[in-house]
PDB file of C-alpha atoms in Angstrom:
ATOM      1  CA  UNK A 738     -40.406  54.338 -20.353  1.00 77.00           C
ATOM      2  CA  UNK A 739     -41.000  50.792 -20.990  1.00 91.00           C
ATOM      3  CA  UNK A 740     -40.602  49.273 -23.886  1.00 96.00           C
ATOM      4  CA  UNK A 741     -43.127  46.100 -24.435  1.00 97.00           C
ATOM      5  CA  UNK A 742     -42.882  44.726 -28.111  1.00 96.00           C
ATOM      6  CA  UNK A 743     -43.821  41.415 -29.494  1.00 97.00           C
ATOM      7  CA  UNK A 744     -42.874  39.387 -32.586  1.00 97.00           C
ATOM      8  CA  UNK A 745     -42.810  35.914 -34.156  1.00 97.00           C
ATOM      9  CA  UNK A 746     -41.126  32.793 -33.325  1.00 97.00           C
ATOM     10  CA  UNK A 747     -39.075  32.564 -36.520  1.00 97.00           C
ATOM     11  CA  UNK A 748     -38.047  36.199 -35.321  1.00 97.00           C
ATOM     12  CA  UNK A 749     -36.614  34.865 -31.899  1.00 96.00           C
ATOM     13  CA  UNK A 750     -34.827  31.734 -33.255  1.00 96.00           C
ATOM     14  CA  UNK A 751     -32.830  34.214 -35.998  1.00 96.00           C
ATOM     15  CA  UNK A 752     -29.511  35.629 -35.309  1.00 92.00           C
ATOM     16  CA  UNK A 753     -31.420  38.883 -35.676  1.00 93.00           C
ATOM     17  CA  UNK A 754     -33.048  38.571 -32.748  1.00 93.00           C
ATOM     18  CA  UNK A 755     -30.085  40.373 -30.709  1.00 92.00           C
ATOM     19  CA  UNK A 756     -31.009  43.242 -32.805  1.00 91.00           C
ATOM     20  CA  UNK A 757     -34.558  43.798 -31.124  1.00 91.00           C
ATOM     21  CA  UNK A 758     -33.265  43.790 -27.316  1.00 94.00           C
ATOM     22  CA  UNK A 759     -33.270  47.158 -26.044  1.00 91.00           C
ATOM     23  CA  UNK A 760     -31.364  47.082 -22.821  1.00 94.00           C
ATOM     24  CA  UNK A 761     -32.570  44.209 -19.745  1.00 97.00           C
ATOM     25  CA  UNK A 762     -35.165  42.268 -21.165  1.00 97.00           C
ATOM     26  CA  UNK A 763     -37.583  39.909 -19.859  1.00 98.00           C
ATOM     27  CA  UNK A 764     -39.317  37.025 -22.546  1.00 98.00           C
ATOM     28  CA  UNK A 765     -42.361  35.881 -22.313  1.00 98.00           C
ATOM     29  CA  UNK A 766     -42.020  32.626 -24.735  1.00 98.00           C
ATOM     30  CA  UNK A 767     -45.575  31.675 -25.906  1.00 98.00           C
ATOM     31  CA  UNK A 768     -45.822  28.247 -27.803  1.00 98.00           C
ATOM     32  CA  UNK A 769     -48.889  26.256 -29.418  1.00 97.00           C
ATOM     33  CA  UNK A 770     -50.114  22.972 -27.272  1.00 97.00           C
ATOM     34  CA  UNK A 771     -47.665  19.760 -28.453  1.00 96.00           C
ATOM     35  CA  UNK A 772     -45.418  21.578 -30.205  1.00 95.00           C
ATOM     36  CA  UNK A 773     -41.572  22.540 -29.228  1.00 96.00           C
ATOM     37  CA  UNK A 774     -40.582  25.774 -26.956  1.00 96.00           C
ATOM     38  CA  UNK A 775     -38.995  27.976 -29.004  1.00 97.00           C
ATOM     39  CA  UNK A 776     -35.288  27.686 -29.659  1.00 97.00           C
ATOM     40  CA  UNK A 777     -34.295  31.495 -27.584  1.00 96.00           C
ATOM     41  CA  UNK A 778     -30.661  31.969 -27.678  1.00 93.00           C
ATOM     42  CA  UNK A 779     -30.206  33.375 -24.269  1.00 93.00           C
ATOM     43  CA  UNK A 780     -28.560  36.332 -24.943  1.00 93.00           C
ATOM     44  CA  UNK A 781     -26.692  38.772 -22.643  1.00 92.00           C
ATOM     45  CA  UNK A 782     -29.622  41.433 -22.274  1.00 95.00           C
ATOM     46  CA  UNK A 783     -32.011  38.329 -21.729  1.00 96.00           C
ATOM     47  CA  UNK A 784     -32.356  38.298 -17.624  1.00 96.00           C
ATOM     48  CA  UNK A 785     -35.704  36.563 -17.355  1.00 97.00           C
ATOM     49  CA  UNK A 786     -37.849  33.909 -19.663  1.00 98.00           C
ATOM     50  CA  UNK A 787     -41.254  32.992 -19.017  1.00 98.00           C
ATOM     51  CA  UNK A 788     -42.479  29.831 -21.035  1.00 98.00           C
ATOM     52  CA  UNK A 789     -45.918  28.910 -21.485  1.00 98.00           C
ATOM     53  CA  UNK A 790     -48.137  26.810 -23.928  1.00 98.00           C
ATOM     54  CA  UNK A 791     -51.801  27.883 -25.305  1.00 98.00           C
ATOM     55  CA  UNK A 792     -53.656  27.684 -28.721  1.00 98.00           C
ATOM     56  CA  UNK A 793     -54.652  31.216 -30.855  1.00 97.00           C
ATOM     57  CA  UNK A 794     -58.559  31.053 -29.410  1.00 96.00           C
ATOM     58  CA  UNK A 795     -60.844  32.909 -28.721  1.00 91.00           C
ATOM     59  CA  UNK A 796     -63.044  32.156 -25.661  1.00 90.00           C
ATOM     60  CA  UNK A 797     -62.572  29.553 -22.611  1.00 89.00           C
ATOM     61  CA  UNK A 798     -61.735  25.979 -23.979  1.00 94.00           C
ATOM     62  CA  UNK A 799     -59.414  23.884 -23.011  1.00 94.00           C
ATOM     63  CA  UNK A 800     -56.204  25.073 -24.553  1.00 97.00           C
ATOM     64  CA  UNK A 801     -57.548  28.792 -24.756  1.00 97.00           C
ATOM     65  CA  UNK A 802     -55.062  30.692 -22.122  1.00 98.00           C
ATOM     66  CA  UNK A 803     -56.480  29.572 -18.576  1.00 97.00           C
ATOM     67  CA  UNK A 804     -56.576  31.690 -15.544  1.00 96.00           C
ATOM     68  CA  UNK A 805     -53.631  30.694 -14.031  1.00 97.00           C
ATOM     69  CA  UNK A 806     -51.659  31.642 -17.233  1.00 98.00           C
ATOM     70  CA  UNK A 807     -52.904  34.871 -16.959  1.00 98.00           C
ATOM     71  CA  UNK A 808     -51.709  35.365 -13.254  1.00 97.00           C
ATOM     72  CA  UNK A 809     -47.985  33.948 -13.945  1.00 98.00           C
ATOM     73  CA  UNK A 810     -47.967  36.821 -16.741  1.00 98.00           C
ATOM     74  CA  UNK A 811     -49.139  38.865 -13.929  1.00 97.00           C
ATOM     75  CA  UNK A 812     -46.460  37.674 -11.361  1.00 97.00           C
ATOM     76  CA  UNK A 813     -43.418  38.089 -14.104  1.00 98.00           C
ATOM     77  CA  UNK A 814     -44.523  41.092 -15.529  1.00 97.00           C
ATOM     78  CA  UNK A 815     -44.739  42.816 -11.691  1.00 95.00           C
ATOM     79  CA  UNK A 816     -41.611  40.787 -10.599  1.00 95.00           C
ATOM     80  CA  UNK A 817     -39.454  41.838 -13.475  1.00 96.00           C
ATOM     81  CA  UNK A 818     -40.998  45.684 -14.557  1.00 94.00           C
ATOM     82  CA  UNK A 819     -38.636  47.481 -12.380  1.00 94.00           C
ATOM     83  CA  UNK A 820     -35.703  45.504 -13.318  1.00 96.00           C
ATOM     84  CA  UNK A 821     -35.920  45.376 -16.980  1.00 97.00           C
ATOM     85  CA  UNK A 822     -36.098  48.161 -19.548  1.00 97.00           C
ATOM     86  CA  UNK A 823     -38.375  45.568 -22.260  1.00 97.00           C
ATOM     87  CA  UNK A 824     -40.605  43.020 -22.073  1.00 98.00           C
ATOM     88  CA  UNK A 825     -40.663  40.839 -25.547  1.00 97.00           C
ATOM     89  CA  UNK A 826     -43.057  38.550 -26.443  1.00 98.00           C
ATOM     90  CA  UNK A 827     -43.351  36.239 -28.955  1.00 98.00           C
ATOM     91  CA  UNK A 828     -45.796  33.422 -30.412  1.00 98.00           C
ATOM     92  CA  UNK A 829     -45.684  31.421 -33.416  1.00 97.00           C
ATOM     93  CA  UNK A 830     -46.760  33.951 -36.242  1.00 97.00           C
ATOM     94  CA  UNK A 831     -46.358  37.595 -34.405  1.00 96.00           C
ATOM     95  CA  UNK A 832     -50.440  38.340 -35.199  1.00 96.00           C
ATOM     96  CA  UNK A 833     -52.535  37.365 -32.526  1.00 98.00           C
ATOM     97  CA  UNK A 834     -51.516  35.391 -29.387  1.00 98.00           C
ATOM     98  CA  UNK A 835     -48.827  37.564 -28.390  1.00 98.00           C
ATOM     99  CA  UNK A 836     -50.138  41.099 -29.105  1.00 98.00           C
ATOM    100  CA  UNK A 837     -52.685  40.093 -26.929  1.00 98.00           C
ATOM    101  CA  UNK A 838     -50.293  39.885 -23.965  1.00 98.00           C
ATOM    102  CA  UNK A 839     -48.312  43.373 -25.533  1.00 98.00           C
ATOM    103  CA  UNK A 840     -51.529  45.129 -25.094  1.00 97.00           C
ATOM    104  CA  UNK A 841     -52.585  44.745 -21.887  1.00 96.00           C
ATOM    105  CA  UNK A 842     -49.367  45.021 -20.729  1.00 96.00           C
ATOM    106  CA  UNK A 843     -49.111  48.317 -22.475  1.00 95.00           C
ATOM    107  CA  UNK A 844     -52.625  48.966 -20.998  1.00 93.00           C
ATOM    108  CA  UNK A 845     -51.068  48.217 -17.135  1.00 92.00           C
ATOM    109  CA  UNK A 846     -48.100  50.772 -18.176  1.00 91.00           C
ATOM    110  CA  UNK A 847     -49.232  53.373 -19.891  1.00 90.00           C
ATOM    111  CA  UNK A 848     -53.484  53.280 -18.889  1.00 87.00           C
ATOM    112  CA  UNK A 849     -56.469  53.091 -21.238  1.00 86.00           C
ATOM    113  CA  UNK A 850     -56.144  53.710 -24.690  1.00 89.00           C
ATOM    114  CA  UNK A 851     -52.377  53.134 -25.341  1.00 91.00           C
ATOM    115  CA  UNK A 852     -52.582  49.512 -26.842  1.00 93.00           C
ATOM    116  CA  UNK A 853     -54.650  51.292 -30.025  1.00 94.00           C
ATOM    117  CA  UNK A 854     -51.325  51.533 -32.082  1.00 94.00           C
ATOM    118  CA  UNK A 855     -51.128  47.817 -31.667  1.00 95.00           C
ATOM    119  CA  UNK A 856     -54.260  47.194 -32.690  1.00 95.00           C
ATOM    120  CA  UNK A 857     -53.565  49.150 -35.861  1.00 95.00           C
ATOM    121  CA  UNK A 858     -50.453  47.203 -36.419  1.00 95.00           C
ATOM    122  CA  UNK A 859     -51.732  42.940 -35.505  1.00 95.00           C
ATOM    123  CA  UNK A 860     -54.666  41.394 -34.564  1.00 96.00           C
ATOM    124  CA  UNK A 861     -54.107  40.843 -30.474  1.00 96.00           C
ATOM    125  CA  UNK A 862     -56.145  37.977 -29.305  1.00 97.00           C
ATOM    126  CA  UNK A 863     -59.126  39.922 -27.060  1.00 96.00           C
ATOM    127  CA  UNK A 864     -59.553  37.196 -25.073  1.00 97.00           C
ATOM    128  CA  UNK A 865     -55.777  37.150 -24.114  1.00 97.00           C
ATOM    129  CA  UNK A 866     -55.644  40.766 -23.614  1.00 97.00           C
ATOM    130  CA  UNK A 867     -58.561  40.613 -21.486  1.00 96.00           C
ATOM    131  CA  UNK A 868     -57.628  37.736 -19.183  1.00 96.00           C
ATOM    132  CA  UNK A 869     -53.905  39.136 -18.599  1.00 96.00           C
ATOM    133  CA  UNK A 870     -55.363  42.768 -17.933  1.00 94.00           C
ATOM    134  CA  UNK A 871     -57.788  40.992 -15.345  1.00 94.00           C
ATOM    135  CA  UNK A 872     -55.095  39.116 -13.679  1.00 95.00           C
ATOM    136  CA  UNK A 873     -52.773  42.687 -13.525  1.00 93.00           C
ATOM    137  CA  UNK A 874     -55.583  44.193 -11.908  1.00 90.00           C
ATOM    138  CA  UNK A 875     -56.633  41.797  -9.499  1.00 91.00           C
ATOM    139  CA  UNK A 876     -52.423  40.853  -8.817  1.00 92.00           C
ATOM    140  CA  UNK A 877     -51.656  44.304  -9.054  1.00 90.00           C
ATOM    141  CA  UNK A 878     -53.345  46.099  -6.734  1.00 88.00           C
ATOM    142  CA  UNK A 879     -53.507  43.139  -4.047  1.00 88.00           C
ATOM    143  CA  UNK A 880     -49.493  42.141  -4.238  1.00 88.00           C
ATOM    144  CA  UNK A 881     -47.991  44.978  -5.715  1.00 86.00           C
ATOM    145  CA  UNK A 882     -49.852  48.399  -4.738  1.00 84.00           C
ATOM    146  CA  UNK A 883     -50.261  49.352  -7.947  1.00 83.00           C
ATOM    147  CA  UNK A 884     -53.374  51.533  -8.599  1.00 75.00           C
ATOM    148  CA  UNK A 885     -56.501  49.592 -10.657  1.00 66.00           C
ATOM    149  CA  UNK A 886     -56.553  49.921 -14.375  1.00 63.00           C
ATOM    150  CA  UNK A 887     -59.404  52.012 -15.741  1.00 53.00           C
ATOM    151  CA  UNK A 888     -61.139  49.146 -17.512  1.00 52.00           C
ATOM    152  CA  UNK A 889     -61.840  47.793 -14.078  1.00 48.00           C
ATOM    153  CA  UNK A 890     -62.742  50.161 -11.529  1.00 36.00           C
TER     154      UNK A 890
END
């Protein structure tokens, strides 16, 4: 099964990091408008990185996740699943932001439901996890085959 995890930016730039990768592992590297990427040491089991930049809100303003952001999770998340054996995300505190992403791609792999034990252990940004689920559906099932996700139909 896979194994989709998230955790905080402090977490990815400390030598512990290599700890948490479990096998080939795609990143999906989420930083906060005008600040830095994170510093990822690009480890061996590290065969993918996806960088992108948008503030911890909820609801469509400017630096809220945009639509497009949502469909290049989309594209790397169906470009990398059957290559990898993880997908990690991080964001600057662990809490909201990336969570978000972890549960709707936990929603895509496992169906409706299976993101609960995530909301028991963060706060996922709704508004993330319900623009990345979107864009899996809709990127999904046109590019990829793959059968809607129950939220959807």
């Amino acid at each position: 099964a896979m194994n989709i995890t998230w955790c905080s930016r402090a977490r990815v730039e400390s030598k512990e990091f290599v700890d948490d990768l479990i096998g080939r592992t795609a990143i999906i590297s989420i930083s906060t408008p005008r600040e830095p990427p994170a510093a990822i040491v690009m480890y061996d089991p590290i065969v993918a990185l996806l960088r992108l930049s948008f503030a911890d809100t909820s609801g469509d303003f400017p630096e809220s996740i945009q639509g497009y952001q949502a469909d290049a999770i989309a594209h790397f998340y169906y470009g990398m699943r059957d290559t990898v054996t993880q997908f990690l995300i991080h964001c600057d505190a662990g809490h909201s932001r990336s969570p978000g992403v972890a549960a709707a791609l936990t929603v895509i792999e496992e169906g409706n439901g299976a993101d609960s034990r995530i909301f028991q252990l963060a706060y996922p940004n709704t508004y993330v996890r319900k623009l990345v689920l979107a864009s899996c559906d809709d990127i999904g099932t046109k590019l990829y085959g793959d059968k809607k996700c129950g939220e959807f139909r």
